[in-house]
Coordinates of C-alpha atoms in Angstrom, one line a residue:
Chain A
M1462 CA -30.1 -43.7 -42.0
G1463 CA -33.5 -44.3 -40.4
N1464 CA -32.0 -43.5 -37.0
L1465 CA -30.6 -40.2 -38.2
V1466 CA -33.9 -39.2 -39.8
Q1467 CA -35.6 -39.9 -36.5
A1468 CA -33.0 -37.9 -34.7
E1469 CA -33.4 -34.9 -37.0
L1470 CA -37.2 -35.2 -36.7
R1471 CA -36.9 -35.1 -32.9
K1472 CA -34.7 -32.1 -33.2
T1473 CA -37.4 -30.2 -35.0
T1474 CA -40.3 -31.3 -32.8
T1475 CA -38.5 -30.7 -29.4
T1476 CA -38.2 -26.9 -29.9
G1477 CA -40.9 -24.4 -30.6
L1478 CA -39.6 -23.1 -33.9
W1479 CA -41.9 -25.2 -36.1
W1480 CA -45.1 -23.8 -34.7
G1481 CA -43.5 -20.4 -34.1
L1482 CA -43.0 -20.0 -37.8
L1483 CA -46.2 -22.0 -38.8
I1484 CA -48.5 -19.5 -37.0
P1485 CA -47.4 -16.5 -39.0
T1486 CA -47.4 -18.6 -42.1
A1487 CA -51.1 -19.6 -41.6
V1488 CA -52.0 -16.0 -40.7
L1489 CA -50.3 -14.7 -43.8
A1490 CA -51.9 -17.3 -46.0
L1491 CA -55.4 -16.6 -44.6
G1492 CA -54.9 -12.9 -45.0
W1493 CA -53.9 -13.3 -48.7
G1494 CA -56.8 -15.7 -49.2
L1495 CA -59.3 -13.2 -47.8
A1496 CA -57.7 -10.3 -49.8
T1497 CA -57.7 -12.4 -52.9
G1498 CA -61.5 -13.0 -52.6
L1499 CA -62.3 -9.4 -51.8
L1500 CA -60.1 -8.0 -54.6
G1501 CA -61.4 -10.5 -57.1
Q1502 CA -65.0 -9.6 -56.1
F1503 CA -64.3 -5.9 -56.5
F1504 CA -62.7 -6.5 -59.9
V1505 CA -65.6 -8.6 -61.2
D1506 CA -68.2 -6.1 -59.9
F1507 CA -66.3 -3.4 -61.6
A1508 CA -65.9 -5.4 -64.9
S1509 CA -69.6 -6.4 -64.9
T1510 CA -70.8 -2.8 -64.6
S1511 CA -68.3 -1.3 -67.1
D1512 CA -67.9 -1.3 -70.8
V1513 CA -65.7 -4.4 -70.9
D1514 CA -67.4 -6.2 -73.8
D1515 CA -64.2 -6.4 -75.7
V1516 CA -62.5 -8.3 -72.9
S1517 CA -65.5 -10.6 -72.5
D1518 CA -65.4 -11.3 -76.2
F1519 CA -61.7 -12.3 -75.9
L1520 CA -62.3 -14.6 -73.0
G1521 CA -65.5 -16.0 -74.3
V1522 CA -67.2 -15.9 -70.9
T1523 CA -69.0 -13.2 -68.9
P1524 CA -67.0 -11.5 -66.0
D1525 CA -68.9 -13.4 -63.3
Q1526 CA -67.5 -16.6 -64.7
W1527 CA -63.8 -15.5 -64.6
K1528 CA -61.9 -17.5 -62.1
V1529 CA -60.0 -14.5 -60.9
S1530 CA -59.2 -16.1 -57.5
L1531 CA -56.6 -18.2 -59.3
F1532 CA -54.2 -15.3 -59.6
G1533 CA -54.5 -14.3 -56.0
I1534 CA -54.0 -17.9 -54.9
A1535 CA -50.8 -18.2 -56.9
R1536 CA -49.5 -15.0 -55.4
A1537 CA -50.5 -16.1 -51.9
I1538 CA -48.6 -19.3 -52.3
N1539 CA -45.5 -17.5 -53.5
I1540 CA -45.4 -15.1 -50.6
S1541 CA -46.4 -17.6 -47.9
T1542 CA -43.7 -20.1 -48.9
I1543 CA -41.1 -17.5 -47.7
F1544 CA -41.7 -19.0 -44.2
P1545 CA -40.9 -22.6 -44.8
M1546 CA -37.8 -21.3 -46.6
V1547 CA -36.7 -19.5 -43.5
F1548 CA -37.5 -22.6 -41.5
G1549 CA -35.2 -24.6 -43.8
A1550 CA -32.5 -21.9 -43.5
M1551 CA -32.2 -22.5 -39.8
A1552 CA -31.6 -26.2 -40.2
V1553 CA -27.8 -26.2 -40.5
S1554 CA -27.0 -22.5 -39.7
G1555 CA -28.9 -22.9 -36.4
E1556 CA -26.9 -25.9 -35.4
I1557 CA -23.6 -24.2 -36.2
N1558 CA -24.7 -21.2 -34.3
R1559 CA -25.6 -23.1 -31.2
R1560 CA -22.7 -25.5 -31.6
T1561 CA -24.9 -28.5 -31.5
I1562 CA -23.4 -29.5 -34.9
T1563 CA -20.5 -31.0 -32.9
T1564 CA -22.7 -33.6 -31.2
T1565 CA -24.6 -34.2 -34.5
F1566 CA -21.4 -35.1 -36.3
L1567 CA -20.1 -37.1 -33.4
T1568 CA -23.2 -39.4 -33.5
S1569 CA -23.4 -39.7 -37.3
P1570 CA -21.5 -42.2 -39.5
S1571 CA -20.5 -39.3 -41.7
R1572 CA -21.3 -35.7 -42.3
M1573 CA -23.0 -36.7 -45.6
H1574 CA -25.4 -39.0 -43.6
A1575 CA -26.2 -36.2 -41.2
M1576 CA -26.9 -33.7 -44.1
L1577 CA -29.0 -36.1 -46.1
A1578 CA -31.1 -37.0 -43.0
K1579 CA -31.6 -33.4 -42.3
M1580 CA -32.7 -32.7 -45.9
L1581 CA -35.2 -35.6 -45.8
V1582 CA -36.8 -34.3 -42.6
Y1583 CA -37.0 -30.8 -44.0
V1584 CA -38.7 -32.1 -47.2
L1585 CA -41.3 -33.5 -44.9
W1586 CA -41.7 -30.2 -43.1
G1587 CA -41.9 -28.4 -46.4
A1588 CA -44.8 -30.6 -47.3
I1589 CA -46.5 -30.0 -44.0
Y1590 CA -46.1 -26.2 -44.4
G1591 CA -47.4 -26.4 -48.0
L1592 CA -50.6 -28.2 -46.9
V1593 CA -51.2 -25.7 -44.1
I1594 CA -50.6 -22.8 -46.5
M1595 CA -53.1 -24.2 -49.1
L1596 CA -55.7 -24.9 -46.4
F1597 CA -55.6 -21.4 -45.0
I1598 CA -55.5 -19.7 -48.4
A1599 CA -58.5 -21.9 -49.4
V1600 CA -60.5 -20.9 -46.3
G1601 CA -59.8 -17.2 -47.0
V1602 CA -60.7 -17.4 -50.6
V1603 CA -63.8 -19.5 -50.3
F1604 CA -65.0 -17.2 -47.5
T1605 CA -64.9 -14.1 -49.6
S1606 CA -65.4 -15.3 -53.2
D1607 CA -68.5 -16.2 -55.3
S1608 CA -68.4 -19.8 -56.4
G1609 CA -68.1 -18.7 -60.0
Q1610 CA -64.6 -17.4 -59.4
L1611 CA -63.3 -20.5 -57.6
P1612 CA -61.5 -23.3 -59.3
D1613 CA -63.2 -26.7 -59.7
A1614 CA -62.2 -29.8 -57.8
G1615 CA -59.4 -30.6 -60.3
G1616 CA -58.2 -27.1 -60.1
W1617 CA -58.0 -27.2 -56.3
A1618 CA -56.1 -30.5 -56.5
M1619 CA -53.6 -29.1 -59.0
L1620 CA -53.1 -25.9 -56.9
T1621 CA -52.6 -28.0 -53.8
L1622 CA -50.0 -30.1 -55.6
V1623 CA -48.0 -27.1 -56.8
C1624 CA -48.3 -25.4 -53.4
V1625 CA -46.9 -28.4 -51.6
L1626 CA -44.2 -28.8 -54.2
S1627 CA -43.3 -25.1 -54.1
S1628 CA -43.1 -25.2 -50.3
I1629 CA -40.9 -28.3 -50.3
L1630 CA -38.6 -26.7 -52.9
M1631 CA -38.3 -23.4 -51.0
T1632 CA -37.5 -25.3 -47.8
M1633 CA -34.8 -27.2 -49.6
L1634 CA -33.3 -24.0 -50.9
G1635 CA -33.3 -22.6 -47.4
V1636 CA -31.5 -25.7 -46.1
G1637 CA -28.8 -25.3 -48.8
V1638 CA -28.3 -21.6 -48.2
G1639 CA -28.1 -22.2 -44.4
A1640 CA -25.3 -24.7 -45.0
L1641 CA -23.5 -22.4 -47.4
I1642 CA -23.6 -19.4 -45.2
P1643 CA -23.4 -20.8 -41.6
N1644 CA -24.8 -17.8 -39.9
V1645 CA -28.5 -17.6 -39.0
A1646 CA -29.0 -13.8 -39.4
G1647 CA -26.9 -13.6 -42.5
T1648 CA -28.8 -16.5 -44.2
V1649 CA -32.3 -15.2 -43.3
V1650 CA -31.5 -11.6 -44.3
L1651 CA -29.9 -12.7 -47.6
L1652 CA -32.8 -14.9 -48.5
L1653 CA -35.5 -12.3 -47.6
L1654 CA -33.6 -9.6 -49.4
Y1655 CA -33.1 -11.7 -52.5
F1656 CA -36.7 -13.0 -52.8
L1657 CA -38.5 -9.8 -51.8
V1658 CA -36.2 -7.2 -53.3
I1659 CA -33.2 -8.1 -55.4
E1660 CA -34.8 -10.5 -57.9
N1661 CA -37.9 -8.3 -58.3
V1662 CA -35.6 -5.5 -59.4
L1663 CA -33.8 -7.9 -61.6
H1664 CA -37.1 -8.8 -63.2
L1665 CA -37.8 -5.2 -64.1
V1666 CA -34.4 -4.8 -65.6
L1667 CA -34.8 -7.9 -67.7
A1668 CA -38.2 -6.8 -68.8
Y1669 CA -36.8 -3.4 -69.7
L1670 CA -34.0 -5.1 -71.7
E1671 CA -36.7 -7.1 -73.5
V1672 CA -35.3 -10.5 -72.4
P1673 CA -38.1 -11.5 -70.1
S1674 CA -37.6 -15.1 -70.9
V1675 CA -34.5 -15.1 -68.7
I1676 CA -36.8 -14.5 -65.7
G1677 CA -38.1 -18.0 -65.8
F1678 CA -34.6 -19.4 -65.2
L1679 CA -34.0 -17.3 -62.0
P1680 CA -34.8 -18.8 -58.6
N1681 CA -37.8 -16.5 -57.7
G1682 CA -38.9 -16.4 -61.4
S1683 CA -39.0 -20.2 -61.6
I1684 CA -40.7 -20.8 -58.2
N1685 CA -43.3 -18.2 -59.1
G1686 CA -43.6 -19.9 -62.5
L1687 CA -44.5 -23.2 -60.9
T1688 CA -47.6 -21.8 -59.2
G1689 CA -48.3 -18.9 -61.7
S1690 CA -48.3 -21.1 -64.8
V1691 CA -50.7 -23.5 -63.2
A1692 CA -53.0 -20.6 -62.3
V1693 CA -52.9 -19.2 -65.8
D1694 CA -53.5 -22.6 -67.4
L1695 CA -56.5 -23.2 -65.1
F1696 CA -57.8 -19.7 -65.9
L1697 CA -57.4 -20.2 -69.6
S1698 CA -58.9 -23.6 -69.7
S1699 CA -62.3 -22.1 -68.7
A1700 CA -61.9 -18.9 -70.7
G1701 CA -61.8 -20.0 -74.2
V1702 CA -59.5 -18.6 -76.9
V1703 CA -57.2 -15.9 -75.7
P1704 CA -54.8 -13.8 -77.8
P1705 CA -51.1 -14.1 -76.8
E1706 CA -50.9 -10.5 -75.7
I1707 CA -53.6 -10.9 -73.2
E1708 CA -52.0 -14.2 -72.1
D1709 CA -48.8 -12.4 -71.3
V1710 CA -50.7 -9.9 -69.2
L1711 CA -52.4 -12.7 -67.4
R1712 CA -49.1 -14.4 -66.7
A1713 CA -47.7 -11.2 -65.3
I1714 CA -50.7 -10.8 -63.0
A1715 CA -50.2 -14.4 -61.8
G1716 CA -46.6 -13.6 -61.1
A1717 CA -45.4 -15.9 -63.8
G1718 CA -44.1 -13.3 -66.3
G1719 CA -41.5 -14.9 -68.6
A1720 CA -42.0 -18.3 -66.9
L1721 CA -41.8 -21.7 -68.4
D1722 CA -44.4 -24.4 -68.1
W1723 CA -45.2 -25.3 -64.5
W1724 CA -43.2 -28.5 -64.4
W1725 CA -40.3 -27.0 -66.3
S1726 CA -40.3 -24.1 -63.7
G1727 CA -40.3 -26.7 -60.9
L1728 CA -37.3 -28.5 -62.4
V1729 CA -35.4 -25.2 -62.9
F1730 CA -35.9 -24.4 -59.2
L1731 CA -35.0 -27.9 -58.2
A1732 CA -31.7 -27.4 -60.0
W1733 CA -31.1 -24.1 -58.1
S1734 CA -31.8 -25.9 -54.8
G1735 CA -29.5 -28.8 -55.9
V1736 CA -26.7 -26.4 -56.8
V1737 CA -27.0 -24.5 -53.5
F1738 CA -27.3 -27.7 -51.5
A1739 CA -24.2 -29.2 -53.2
G1740 CA -22.3 -26.0 -52.3
G1741 CA -23.5 -26.1 -48.7
W1742 CA -22.6 -29.8 -48.5
A1743 CA -19.1 -29.1 -49.9
V1744 CA -18.6 -26.3 -47.3
T1745 CA -19.9 -28.5 -44.5
Q1746 CA -17.9 -31.5 -45.5
S1747 CA -14.5 -29.8 -45.4
K1748 CA -15.3 -27.5 -42.5
D1749 CA -13.2 -27.6 -39.4
I1750 CA -15.6 -27.6 -36.4
T1751 CA -13.6 -25.8 -33.8
Chain B
M766 CA -14.7 -52.0 -39.7
H767 CA -12.8 -51.1 -36.5
D768 CA -10.8 -53.7 -34.6
G769 CA -12.5 -53.2 -31.2
S770 CA -9.1 -52.9 -29.5
G771 CA -10.0 -49.6 -27.7
L772 CA -6.6 -48.2 -28.7
I773 CA -6.1 -44.6 -29.6
A774 CA -3.2 -44.0 -31.9
V775 CA -1.9 -40.5 -32.8
Q776 CA 1.0 -40.5 -35.3
N777 CA 2.9 -37.6 -36.6
L778 CA -0.2 -35.5 -36.3
T779 CA 0.1 -31.9 -37.6
K780 CA -2.4 -29.1 -38.0
Q781 CA -1.7 -25.8 -39.5
F782 CA -4.3 -23.0 -39.2
G783 CA -3.1 -20.6 -41.8
P784 CA 0.3 -19.4 -40.5
V785 CA -0.2 -20.9 -37.0
T786 CA 1.0 -24.4 -36.3
A787 CA -1.4 -25.6 -33.7
V788 CA -0.1 -29.2 -33.5
Q789 CA 3.3 -30.3 -34.8
N790 CA 4.3 -33.9 -35.4
L791 CA 2.5 -35.3 -32.4
S792 CA 2.7 -39.0 -31.6
F793 CA 1.3 -41.1 -28.7
T794 CA -0.9 -44.0 -28.0
V795 CA -3.5 -44.6 -25.4
S796 CA -4.3 -48.1 -24.2
P797 CA -7.5 -49.4 -22.7
G798 CA -7.8 -50.2 -19.0
S799 CA -6.2 -46.9 -17.9
V800 CA -6.9 -43.2 -17.6
T801 CA -4.5 -41.2 -19.6
G802 CA -4.1 -37.5 -18.9
F803 CA -3.5 -35.2 -21.9
L804 CA -1.7 -32.2 -20.4
G805 CA -0.4 -29.0 -21.6
P806 CA -0.9 -25.3 -21.1
N807 CA -3.7 -23.4 -22.7
G808 CA -3.0 -23.0 -26.4
A809 CA -0.7 -26.0 -26.5
G810 CA -2.9 -27.8 -29.1
K811 CA -4.8 -30.2 -26.8
T812 CA -8.3 -29.3 -28.1
T813 CA -7.2 -29.3 -31.7
T814 CA -5.6 -32.8 -31.3
L815 CA -8.8 -34.2 -29.7
R816 CA -11.0 -32.7 -32.4
M817 CA -8.8 -34.2 -35.1
L818 CA -9.1 -37.6 -33.3
L819 CA -12.9 -37.1 -33.4
G820 CA -13.0 -36.2 -37.1
L821 CA -14.1 -32.6 -36.4
V822 CA -10.9 -31.0 -37.7
K823 CA -9.0 -32.2 -40.7
P824 CA -5.3 -32.8 -40.0
T825 CA -2.8 -31.2 -42.2
G826 CA -0.6 -34.2 -41.8
G827 CA -0.4 -37.5 -39.9
T828 CA -3.1 -39.7 -38.6
A829 CA -5.3 -40.1 -35.6
T830 CA -7.2 -43.4 -35.2
I831 CA -9.5 -45.1 -32.7
N832 CA -9.6 -48.9 -32.9
G833 CA -7.3 -48.7 -35.8
R834 CA -9.6 -46.5 -37.9
P835 CA -10.0 -42.9 -38.6
F836 CA -13.2 -41.5 -37.0
H837 CA -15.3 -41.4 -40.2
Q838 CA -14.7 -45.1 -40.8
L839 CA -16.0 -46.2 -37.4
G840 CA -19.5 -47.0 -38.8
Q841 CA -21.6 -45.9 -35.9
P842 CA -19.1 -43.7 -34.0
G843 CA -21.5 -43.0 -31.1
R844 CA -21.2 -46.7 -30.0
V845 CA -17.4 -46.6 -30.2
V846 CA -16.3 -43.3 -28.8
G847 CA -18.1 -40.8 -26.5
A848 CA -16.7 -37.3 -26.2
V849 CA -17.1 -34.3 -23.9
L850 CA -15.7 -31.3 -25.7
E851 CA -15.4 -27.6 -24.8
A852 CA -17.9 -25.4 -26.4
Q853 CA -20.2 -28.3 -27.2
G854 CA -23.6 -26.8 -27.5
F855 CA -27.1 -27.4 -26.4
H856 CA -30.3 -25.9 -27.7
P857 CA -31.4 -23.8 -24.7
A858 CA -35.1 -24.5 -25.3
R859 CA -34.7 -28.3 -25.3
S860 CA -35.1 -30.3 -22.1
A861 CA -32.3 -32.5 -21.0
R862 CA -34.3 -35.6 -21.7
N863 CA -35.2 -34.5 -25.2
H864 CA -31.6 -33.5 -25.9
L865 CA -30.6 -37.1 -25.0
R866 CA -33.4 -38.6 -26.9
V867 CA -32.4 -36.8 -30.1
Y868 CA -28.9 -38.4 -29.9
A869 CA -30.2 -41.7 -28.6
A870 CA -32.1 -41.9 -31.9
A871 CA -29.1 -41.0 -33.9
I872 CA -26.9 -43.6 -32.2
G873 CA -29.7 -46.2 -32.4
V874 CA -30.1 -47.0 -28.7
P875 CA -33.5 -47.3 -26.9
D876 CA -35.0 -44.1 -25.3
A877 CA -34.7 -45.8 -21.9
Q878 CA -30.9 -45.3 -22.2
A879 CA -31.5 -41.5 -22.0
D880 CA -33.0 -41.7 -18.6
Q881 CA -30.4 -44.2 -17.5
V882 CA -27.5 -41.9 -18.3
L883 CA -29.3 -39.0 -16.8
G884 CA -29.5 -40.9 -13.5
L885 CA -25.9 -41.9 -13.9
V886 CA -24.6 -38.3 -14.0
G887 CA -27.0 -37.2 -11.3
L888 CA -29.4 -35.2 -13.4
G889 CA -32.4 -37.4 -13.0
S890 CA -34.5 -34.7 -11.2
A891 CA -33.6 -32.1 -13.9
A892 CA -34.6 -34.3 -16.8
D893 CA -37.6 -32.1 -17.9
R894 CA -35.9 -28.8 -17.3
K895 CA -34.8 -26.7 -20.3
V896 CA -31.0 -26.8 -20.7
G897 CA -31.0 -23.0 -21.1
G898 CA -31.5 -22.8 -17.3
F899 CA -28.7 -25.2 -16.4
S900 CA -25.5 -24.1 -14.6
L901 CA -22.1 -24.7 -16.2
G902 CA -21.6 -27.8 -14.0
M903 CA -25.0 -29.3 -15.0
K904 CA -24.2 -28.7 -18.7
Q905 CA -20.9 -30.5 -18.1
R906 CA -22.8 -33.4 -16.6
L907 CA -25.3 -33.4 -19.5
A908 CA -22.4 -33.5 -21.9
L909 CA -21.0 -36.5 -20.2
A910 CA -24.4 -38.2 -20.2
T911 CA -24.5 -37.6 -24.0
A912 CA -21.1 -39.1 -24.4
L913 CA -22.2 -42.2 -22.4
L914 CA -25.4 -42.8 -24.4
G915 CA -23.9 -45.3 -26.8
D916 CA -22.0 -47.1 -24.0
P917 CA -18.8 -46.4 -25.8
Q918 CA -15.5 -48.3 -25.4
V919 CA -13.5 -45.1 -25.6
L920 CA -14.2 -41.9 -23.7
V921 CA -12.5 -38.6 -24.7
L922 CA -13.0 -35.6 -22.4
D923 CA -11.6 -32.1 -23.0
E924 CA -11.2 -30.2 -19.7
P925 CA -14.1 -32.0 -18.1
A926 CA -13.5 -30.5 -14.7
N927 CA -14.4 -27.0 -15.9
G928 CA -17.4 -25.7 -14.1
L929 CA -17.7 -28.7 -11.8
D930 CA -17.8 -28.1 -8.1
P931 CA -15.3 -30.0 -5.8
E932 CA -17.9 -32.7 -5.2
G933 CA -18.5 -33.1 -8.9
I934 CA -14.8 -33.4 -9.6
A935 CA -14.4 -36.1 -6.9
W936 CA -17.4 -38.0 -8.4
L937 CA -15.9 -37.6 -11.9
R938 CA -12.6 -39.0 -10.7
T939 CA -14.1 -42.1 -9.3
F940 CA -16.4 -42.5 -12.3
L941 CA -13.5 -42.3 -14.8
Q942 CA -11.3 -44.7 -12.9
S943 CA -14.0 -47.3 -12.6
Y944 CA -14.8 -46.8 -16.3
A945 CA -11.2 -47.5 -17.1
R946 CA -11.1 -50.5 -14.8
M947 CA -13.8 -52.1 -16.9
G948 CA -11.2 -52.4 -19.6
R949 CA -12.2 -49.2 -21.4
T950 CA -10.1 -46.3 -22.7
V951 CA -10.3 -42.9 -21.1
L952 CA -8.4 -39.9 -22.4
I953 CA -8.8 -36.7 -20.4
S954 CA -7.2 -33.3 -21.1
S955 CA -6.4 -30.6 -18.7
H956 CA -4.1 -27.6 -18.4
L957 CA -3.5 -28.4 -14.7
L958 CA -1.5 -31.5 -13.7
A959 CA -2.7 -31.2 -10.1
E960 CA -6.3 -31.4 -11.3
V961 CA -5.9 -34.9 -12.8
E962 CA -2.9 -36.1 -10.8
Q963 CA -5.1 -38.4 -8.7
T964 CA -7.1 -39.6 -11.6
V965 CA -4.7 -40.6 -14.3
D966 CA -2.3 -43.5 -14.6
Q967 CA -0.4 -42.2 -17.7
V968 CA 0.3 -38.8 -19.1
V969 CA 1.0 -37.2 -22.4
I970 CA 2.4 -33.8 -21.9
I971 CA 2.5 -31.4 -24.8
S972 CA 3.7 -27.9 -25.2
R973 CA 3.8 -25.7 -28.3
G974 CA 2.1 -28.5 -30.3
Q975 CA 4.8 -31.1 -29.5
T976 CA 5.1 -34.0 -27.2
M977 CA 7.3 -33.3 -24.1
F978 CA 6.7 -36.4 -22.1
Y979 CA 4.7 -39.6 -22.7
G980 CA 4.5 -42.4 -20.2
P981 CA 3.2 -43.6 -16.8
L982 CA 2.9 -40.9 -14.2
E983 CA 5.2 -43.0 -11.9
Q984 CA 7.9 -42.7 -14.5
L985 CA 7.5 -38.9 -14.5
R986 CA 7.8 -38.9 -10.7
Q987 CA 11.0 -41.0 -10.8
S988 CA 12.5 -38.8 -13.4
Q989 CA 13.2 -36.2 -10.7
Q990 CA 15.8 -37.5 -8.2
R991 CA 14.6 -37.5 -4.7
R992 CA 16.7 -35.5 -2.3
V993 CA 17.2 -35.7 1.5
L994 CA 17.6 -32.3 3.2
V995 CA 19.6 -32.6 6.4
Q996 CA 20.8 -30.1 9.0
P997 CA 23.8 -31.7 10.8
S998 CA 25.9 -30.3 13.6
D999 CA 29.0 -30.5 11.3
L1000 CA 28.5 -30.1 7.6
N1001 CA 32.0 -31.2 6.6
A1002 CA 32.1 -34.2 8.8
L1003 CA 28.8 -35.5 7.4
A1004 CA 29.8 -34.7 3.8
T1005 CA 33.1 -36.6 4.2
A1006 CA 31.4 -39.6 5.8
L1007 CA 28.8 -39.8 3.0
R1008 CA 31.5 -39.5 0.3
A1009 CA 33.4 -42.3 2.0
E1010 CA 30.3 -44.4 1.5
G1011 CA 30.2 -43.6 -2.2
V1012 CA 27.5 -40.9 -2.1
Q1013 CA 28.7 -38.1 -4.5
A1014 CA 25.7 -36.0 -5.1
I1015 CA 25.9 -33.7 -2.1
E1016 CA 25.4 -30.0 -2.2
Q1017 CA 25.1 -27.3 0.3
L1018 CA 22.0 -25.2 0.3
P1019 CA 21.9 -21.5 1.0
D1020 CA 20.1 -22.1 4.2
G1021 CA 23.0 -24.1 5.6
R1022 CA 21.5 -27.5 5.0
L1023 CA 23.0 -30.3 2.9
A1024 CA 21.0 -31.7 0.0
V1025 CA 21.9 -35.4 -0.6
S1026 CA 20.6 -37.1 -3.7
G1027 CA 20.2 -40.8 -4.5
V1028 CA 19.8 -42.0 -0.9
D1029 CA 17.0 -42.1 1.6
S1030 CA 16.9 -40.4 5.0
K1031 CA 17.6 -43.6 6.9
Q1032 CA 21.0 -44.0 5.1
V1033 CA 21.9 -40.4 5.8
A1034 CA 21.0 -40.7 9.5
D1035 CA 23.0 -43.9 9.9
S1036 CA 26.1 -42.3 8.3
A1037 CA 25.7 -39.3 10.6
L1038 CA 25.5 -41.6 13.6
R1039 CA 28.7 -43.5 12.6
A1040 CA 30.5 -40.2 12.0
G1041 CA 29.4 -38.9 15.4
V1042 CA 27.5 -36.0 13.9
S1043 CA 24.3 -34.7 15.4
I1044 CA 21.2 -34.2 13.2
Y1045 CA 19.0 -31.2 14.1
G1046 CA 16.6 -31.8 11.2
I1047 CA 16.1 -34.2 8.4
Q1048 CA 13.5 -34.3 5.6
E1049 CA 12.8 -36.1 2.3
E1050 CA 12.0 -33.7 -0.4
Q1051 CA 8.6 -34.3 -2.0
V1052 CA 8.5 -34.7 -5.7
D1053 CA 6.9 -31.6 -7.0
L1054 CA 5.1 -32.8 -10.2
E1055 CA 3.6 -29.4 -10.8
R1056 CA 7.1 -27.9 -10.9
L1057 CA 8.2 -30.7 -13.3
F1058 CA 5.2 -30.0 -15.5
F1059 CA 6.0 -26.4 -15.5
Q1060 CA 9.6 -27.0 -16.5
L1061 CA 8.4 -29.3 -19.3
T1062 CA 5.8 -26.8 -20.7
S1063 CA 7.2 -23.4 -19.8
G1064 CA 8.2 -20.8 -22.3
Q1065 CA 5.3 -20.9 -24.7
Y1066 CA 3.8 -17.6 -23.6
A1067 CA 6.4 -16.6 -21.1
G1068 CA 5.9 -13.1 -19.9
Y1069 CA 8.5 -10.9 -18.3
A1070 CA 8.6 -10.0 -14.7
P1071 CA 7.7 -6.4 -14.2
A1072 CA 10.8 -4.3 -14.1
P1073 CA 11.3 -2.6 -10.8
A1074 CA 10.3 1.0 -10.9
P1075 CA 13.3 3.3 -11.2
F1076 CA 14.0 5.4 -8.2
K1077 CA 12.4 8.7 -8.6
Q1078 CA 14.6 11.6 -7.6
Q1079 CA 12.9 13.9 -5.3
G1080 CA 13.7 17.5 -5.6
G1081 CA 12.8 20.8 -7.2
W1082 CA 10.9 21.9 -4.2
A1083 CA 12.2 22.9 -1.0

């Protein structure tokens, strides 16, 4: 197994795809980080000069102490992890497309071994992407925010953890979908459409039907819940007592409307990744490579 | 685990792609120490058979084993069998050396092996070039290098001469024969008998997914009777003399010569001398393997000869 993992690792490092996707990922993360800080600053300035005593009363702290950057960070993670998902999506579909899968299977004890080795290597890449994403978001946010709006050290650690987890999970889902639909363009288009459009529409429909709790069980809803719930928890922990209605609004801002606790969300998304990977595995296992 | 015999065994192998029967009840064995040609016209089921042997395509029925085991039970298959297949891909942005290092890692052989096989196939100077810029012949050599990485006991090659220049084909021929002489098994497919005639010791000829002939090439040669074509001064006198010596298979050819089967030219000449018949020309007919091969495999996609155009009546204008 170690041999196959090394082989898969070499496959990823001997072409330019890893940095070709990592550069736009870093740029996007940095951009969202900068925007988060600027928007947060704008909001805090606005809130400080306006008649927002009511809100201040609710939150128990003055506006300049609101850690508004948390929401932007959660959103930035969600959008940036699209890239590691696309990277994962190319893992199997790319090999089928270029017909290198033949040699891969000829040099592997079984297809199962090859698929597992691939998954392990892409988990590692997911983690690397996650760390880079967090680093660039942090640089952007710190550059444009007042220290009062930033999380504390524990908060940063927690956000880094969920960012890396989220990136790994998204990569795994990508690998699974790429195996299920062995076509590079089809896989990427489907994933982007689903995560950027389809499920967002679905969220609106579910909210309209007054069953928002279903959202937390959908793929995008659960992966957003993983980061969003942590952001909301961190915000609330420094904001005092908050009525449930306001909490719901805050969750929606963090992109975690209808979501479960962060670790529950992570498990739900892991289950989605597992189901898709199992499907992709079954397809690959029985496939005639002609 | 596998028995290390180097034996390839295909038994009652059948593959159905939907309504199409690609391979039907195919059986043959390939022994180590010789090069076996796997022959048949395009579409006869050669590639499908080889892919079933290599675990890439699931048979509908029957078995295909290497060293007594199906492919997925070989443990580390890269060390047992190396394969060069049609449409085997390379990542265009990966260098030849990196390509080989990926699979060297998978098989579990040292990286130095990558450079060694590159040298072996004559690609040493192109090691750091991207495969995307390779010619078809270079890709074929790289595919062979990949197959050789694990120093396998069994080598399976599907139409390996495709894209190779005459020099490359000559080199491949020598290489495969010496590989087999080391006691290893070499199975090589082709749709042209002439292409592998000088390379192979045994042949398996298939057509329409079925085995048509299986055995040593020599046996195939002998299956066609050799004939002596002779032009005597007196046809009847020579024929009578030959019949008197017990030679029965005599026929007259349209060009006025006699075709005598089952004897050599010396015997015919001696008979003619004894009968006082002059010989103006005598020739032993060469065994035409290609024609034999064609007879064995013809008919799968037989087309019709174009019908002669009907004579057009001229007229209507003066």
